[in-house]
Short mmCIF file of C-alpha atoms in Angstrom, two decimals:
data_model
loop_
_atom_site.label_atom_id
_atom_site.label_comp_id
_atom_site.label_asym_id
_atom_site.label_seq_id
_atom_site.Cartn_x
_atom_site.Cartn_y
_atom_site.Cartn_z
CA MET A 7 46.35 -43.88 82.03
CA LYS A 8 46.54 -46.91 84.09
CA SER A 9 43.76 -47.65 86.85
CA ILE A 10 44.47 -48.10 90.24
CA ASN A 11 41.42 -50.42 90.55
CA ASN A 12 39.37 -52.70 88.28
CA MET A 13 36.41 -55.23 88.93
CA ARG A 14 34.40 -57.25 86.02
CA LEU A 15 31.37 -58.80 86.55
CA GLN A 16 29.63 -61.23 84.26
CA PHE A 17 25.51 -61.84 84.66
CA ILE A 18 22.56 -63.41 82.78
CA SER A 19 20.19 -60.71 81.63
CA ARG A 20 17.48 -61.06 84.33
CA SER A 21 16.04 -58.06 85.36
CA ALA A 22 16.58 -59.00 89.37
CA ASN A 23 20.02 -58.37 88.32
CA GLU A 24 19.64 -54.88 87.36
CA GLY A 25 19.65 -54.00 91.33
CA PHE A 26 22.79 -56.37 91.74
CA ALA A 27 24.66 -54.16 89.31
CA ARG A 28 24.03 -50.94 90.65
CA THR A 29 24.56 -52.28 94.09
CA ALA A 30 27.83 -53.57 92.79
CA VAL A 31 29.05 -50.83 91.28
CA SER A 32 28.04 -48.43 94.28
CA ALA A 33 29.99 -50.79 96.75
CA PHE A 34 33.04 -50.97 94.45
CA ILE A 35 33.46 -47.00 94.26
CA ALA A 36 32.91 -46.57 97.80
CA CYS A 37 36.48 -46.66 98.56
CA LEU A 38 36.23 -42.95 96.66
CA ASP A 39 34.13 -41.49 99.63
CA PRO A 40 31.55 -40.31 97.21
CA THR A 41 28.48 -38.32 97.82
CA ILE A 42 25.65 -39.40 98.02
CA GLU A 43 24.27 -37.31 95.09
CA GLU A 44 27.48 -38.88 93.08
CA LEU A 45 26.71 -42.56 94.17
CA ALA A 46 22.72 -42.29 93.39
CA ASP A 47 23.86 -41.00 89.97
CA ILE A 48 26.12 -43.73 89.36
CA LYS A 49 23.85 -46.14 90.61
CA THR A 50 21.08 -44.52 88.15
CA ALA A 51 23.11 -44.47 84.64
CA VAL A 52 24.25 -48.27 85.88
CA SER A 53 20.91 -49.44 86.27
CA GLU A 54 19.64 -47.93 82.99
CA ALA A 55 22.51 -49.34 80.94
CA VAL A 56 21.84 -52.60 82.35
CA THR A 57 18.06 -52.34 81.77
CA ASN A 58 18.94 -51.52 77.99
CA CYS A 59 20.86 -54.65 77.81
CA ILE A 60 17.65 -56.75 79.66
CA VAL A 61 14.89 -55.15 77.49
CA HIS A 62 16.40 -54.58 74.23
CA ALA A 63 19.71 -56.36 73.26
CA TYR A 64 18.14 -59.73 74.81
CA ALA A 65 14.36 -59.00 74.23
CA GLU A 66 14.05 -62.34 72.79
CA GLU A 67 16.41 -64.53 74.63
CA MET A 68 18.76 -64.49 78.04
CA GLY A 69 21.99 -63.58 77.61
CA GLN A 70 25.32 -62.70 79.45
CA VAL A 71 25.66 -58.79 80.23
CA TYR A 72 29.51 -57.64 81.14
CA LEU A 73 30.17 -54.97 83.50
CA SER A 74 33.65 -53.26 84.45
CA ALA A 75 34.69 -50.70 86.31
CA ASP A 76 37.72 -48.60 86.76
CA ILE A 77 38.95 -46.23 89.28
CA PHE A 78 41.58 -43.77 87.73
CA PRO A 79 43.88 -41.64 89.91
CA GLY A 80 42.00 -38.06 90.46
CA GLY A 81 38.47 -40.11 91.17
CA ARG A 82 38.03 -40.84 87.49
CA VAL A 83 35.44 -43.34 87.19
CA VAL A 84 34.61 -45.36 84.03
CA ILE A 85 31.95 -48.06 83.70
CA LYS A 86 31.58 -50.04 80.45
CA ILE A 87 28.57 -51.79 80.22
CA ARG A 88 28.15 -54.66 76.99
CA ASP A 89 26.44 -57.23 75.85
CA ARG A 90 26.61 -59.44 72.78
CA GLY A 91 22.78 -58.90 71.66
CA CYS A 92 20.69 -57.53 68.71
CA GLY A 93 22.84 -53.87 68.63
CA ILE A 94 21.18 -50.66 67.98
CA PRO A 95 20.99 -49.96 64.01
CA ASP A 96 20.77 -45.89 64.88
CA VAL A 97 22.26 -44.87 67.75
CA GLU A 98 21.68 -41.54 67.16
CA LYS A 99 18.00 -42.03 67.03
CA ALA A 100 18.13 -44.15 70.30
CA MET A 101 19.56 -41.43 72.25
CA GLU A 102 16.90 -38.94 71.37
CA PRO A 103 14.81 -38.00 74.53
CA LEU A 104 11.31 -40.16 74.75
CA PHE A 105 12.33 -42.34 71.52
CA THR A 106 11.57 -45.92 72.64
CA THR A 107 10.83 -49.23 70.91
CA GLY A 108 9.92 -50.44 74.63
CA GLY A 109 6.31 -50.20 74.25
CA GLU A 110 4.49 -48.07 76.29
CA GLU A 111 5.42 -48.52 79.76
CA ARG A 112 8.66 -47.50 78.71
CA ALA A 113 9.43 -43.47 78.91
CA GLY A 114 12.61 -43.59 76.09
CA LEU A 115 14.95 -41.66 78.90
CA GLY A 116 17.42 -44.15 79.21
CA PHE A 117 20.19 -41.96 77.53
CA ALA A 118 19.19 -38.88 78.54
CA VAL A 119 19.30 -39.65 82.25
CA MET A 120 22.86 -41.26 81.54
CA GLN A 121 23.72 -38.59 79.96
CA SER A 122 22.23 -35.99 82.78
CA LEU A 123 23.94 -37.95 85.02
CA MET A 124 27.57 -38.61 83.86
CA ASP A 125 30.15 -36.33 82.51
CA LYS A 126 30.23 -38.40 79.48
CA VAL A 127 28.54 -41.29 78.11
CA ARG A 128 29.60 -42.91 74.80
CA VAL A 129 27.72 -45.92 73.02
CA ARG A 130 29.21 -48.49 70.26
CA SER A 131 26.82 -50.93 68.63
CA GLN A 132 26.94 -53.31 65.75
CA PRO A 133 23.49 -54.61 64.73
CA GLY A 134 23.77 -58.34 65.47
CA LYS A 135 26.85 -58.08 67.59
CA GLY A 136 25.92 -56.23 70.67
CA THR A 137 26.21 -52.51 72.39
CA THR A 138 28.92 -51.11 74.70
CA VAL A 139 28.14 -48.47 76.96
CA THR A 140 30.55 -46.57 78.73
CA LEU A 141 30.08 -44.30 81.31
CA GLU A 142 32.42 -41.60 82.84
CA ARG A 143 32.20 -39.62 85.89
CA ARG A 144 34.40 -37.73 88.08
CA ILE A 145 33.84 -38.33 91.69
CA SER A 146 34.86 -35.32 93.89
CA SER A 147 36.25 -37.12 96.73
CA LYS A 148 35.91 -35.11 99.90
CA GLY A 149 39.42 -36.29 100.35
CA ASN A 150 40.23 -36.47 96.95
CA ALA A 151 42.27 -39.82 97.64
CA ASP A 152 43.52 -42.10 95.21
CA ALA A 153 41.77 -45.12 96.82
CA MET B 16 9.86 -52.57 96.94
CA ALA B 17 6.06 -52.40 97.69
CA VAL B 18 3.08 -50.54 97.73
CA GLU B 19 0.07 -50.21 99.91
CA LEU B 20 -2.94 -48.69 98.81
CA GLU B 21 -5.14 -46.65 100.11
CA LEU B 22 -8.62 -46.15 99.19
CA ALA B 23 -11.43 -43.34 99.67
CA GLN B 24 -13.87 -41.83 98.66
CA ASP B 25 -12.98 -40.78 94.83
CA ARG B 26 -9.44 -41.05 95.39
CA ILE B 27 -7.05 -43.55 95.56
CA THR B 28 -3.00 -43.30 97.05
CA ALA B 29 -0.29 -45.55 96.49
CA TYR B 30 2.29 -45.57 98.72
CA LEU B 31 5.23 -46.41 97.15
CA SER B 32 8.54 -47.51 99.00
CA GLY B 33 11.96 -49.18 98.32
CA GLU B 34 14.01 -49.25 94.77
CA ILE B 35 11.77 -48.48 91.32
CA ASP B 36 13.26 -49.91 88.75
CA HIS B 37 12.21 -51.98 85.49
CA HIS B 38 12.28 -55.13 87.22
CA ILE B 39 9.76 -54.27 89.95
CA ALA B 40 7.90 -51.77 87.72
CA ALA B 41 5.35 -54.60 85.94
CA GLN B 42 4.79 -55.32 89.56
CA LEU B 43 3.36 -51.98 90.72
CA ARG B 44 1.90 -51.30 87.71
CA GLN B 45 -0.42 -54.56 88.24
CA ASP B 46 -1.49 -53.45 91.90
CA ILE B 47 -2.01 -49.91 91.04
CA ASP B 48 -3.97 -50.61 87.75
CA GLN B 49 -6.53 -53.04 89.46
CA PRO B 50 -8.10 -51.07 91.77
CA VAL B 51 -7.97 -47.84 89.47
CA MET B 52 -9.29 -49.69 86.54
CA ALA B 53 -12.06 -51.19 88.67
CA ALA B 54 -13.42 -48.08 89.69
CA PRO B 55 -11.66 -45.34 88.33
CA PRO B 56 -11.00 -42.45 91.07
CA ALA B 57 -11.21 -38.72 90.16
CA LEU B 58 -7.76 -38.60 91.97
CA LEU B 59 -4.96 -41.24 91.76
CA VAL B 60 -2.32 -40.23 93.85
CA LEU B 61 1.16 -41.55 93.80
CA ASP B 62 3.60 -41.29 97.25
CA PHE B 63 6.88 -41.26 96.56
CA GLY B 64 7.86 -40.79 100.24
CA GLY B 65 9.40 -43.86 100.82
CA VAL B 66 11.28 -44.60 97.71
CA THR B 67 15.18 -44.53 98.14
CA PHE B 68 16.28 -45.29 94.58
CA MET B 69 14.42 -44.63 90.89
CA ASP B 70 15.66 -44.75 87.44
CA SER B 71 13.38 -43.81 84.18
CA SER B 72 11.34 -47.12 84.74
CA GLY B 73 9.77 -44.82 87.45
CA ILE B 74 9.25 -42.12 84.98
CA GLY B 75 7.44 -44.78 83.05
CA LEU B 76 5.45 -45.69 85.90
CA ILE B 77 4.20 -41.92 86.46
CA MET B 78 3.58 -41.44 82.74
CA GLY B 79 1.79 -44.64 81.83
CA ARG B 80 -0.60 -44.01 85.12
CA TYR B 81 -0.92 -40.37 83.74
CA LYS B 82 -2.53 -41.92 80.27
CA LEU B 83 -4.68 -44.27 82.39
CA MET B 84 -6.11 -41.37 84.56
CA GLN B 85 -6.49 -39.40 81.32
CA GLU B 86 -8.73 -41.88 79.72
CA SER B 87 -10.61 -42.01 82.46
CA GLY B 88 -11.13 -38.27 83.24
CA GLY B 89 -9.72 -38.67 86.27
CA ARG B 90 -6.64 -36.50 87.76
CA LEU B 91 -2.89 -37.71 88.55
CA LEU B 92 -0.99 -36.29 91.35
CA VAL B 93 2.60 -37.14 92.20
CA GLN B 94 3.53 -35.86 95.91
CA ASN B 95 6.56 -36.32 98.64
CA VAL B 96 9.19 -36.88 95.73
CA PRO B 97 12.39 -37.29 97.84
CA PRO B 98 15.27 -34.62 96.61
CA ALA B 99 17.27 -37.64 95.48
CA LEU B 100 15.04 -38.42 92.77
CA ARG B 101 14.38 -34.78 91.74
CA LYS B 102 17.15 -35.25 89.35
CA VAL B 103 16.00 -38.07 87.25
CA MET B 104 12.07 -36.44 87.61
CA LYS B 105 13.48 -32.99 85.82
CA VAL B 106 15.05 -34.87 83.20
CA SER B 107 11.91 -36.20 81.79
CA GLY B 108 10.19 -32.97 81.82
CA LEU B 109 7.02 -34.35 83.98
CA ASP B 110 6.61 -30.97 85.55
CA LYS B 111 5.37 -29.55 82.36
CA LEU B 112 2.46 -32.30 82.70
CA GLY B 113 0.95 -30.55 85.96
CA VAL B 114 1.04 -33.40 87.94
CA MET B 115 3.88 -32.85 90.13
CA GLU B 116 3.00 -31.56 93.19
CA LYS B 117 5.13 -28.49 94.25
CA MET B 118 8.40 -29.86 93.79
CA GLU B 119 10.06 -26.26 93.31
CA ASP B 120 8.82 -25.05 96.60
CA SER B 121 9.87 -27.97 98.56
CA GLY B 122 14.13 -26.86 98.32
CA ARG B 123 16.54 -28.42 96.23
#
């Protein structure tokens, strides 16, 4: 199915861009007239995924983060967050709640939060090549407008 | 994002506001831990009343302060959590630590 609207962003893995990324996505999907809760859920999931790129994928260096968002008919929103960082050797393990390699102050709940807030979360990763996280969520849209 | 600290006898209250993410968490941690470590209080209160956004970095912040207070023999209380943040708090299982101020009672 073809998307009816699309945007792409590329930014460096500085932690200041966590706020930029979630705010940009939230502005992009505003045309769907999401509820405050839907908006908060999507912002939170995007923030988790982008933080993973910054904390884990590019732990030792700065790198580029690629974000795209697509709106499909019926209010389906698909957001991809991709990096060319270190990759995840064991995706299943990484997605376990409370598992973290990020040190004591990281809760290890990034993927658990994404999964609880989104309809679908897909993770594709290749060690040494990078990771793509795909987030999917249908916006109920009060008017159910196809933007 | 900012934190305002209120130091009373045996109690430190940290009034958090704005957005809590990984970017800001390190600074918050430092601002809160400094007075706590200098003179460990019996009670550390984290007040989320002014927080407009939080991801799991906020959970890390709470869990870290929980451990800190346990080490010093004090107690942690998390209060005034806005409805928008409760979903994230719930995923974390923080309610089982007994640090949340009557989250169920204040409506969802």
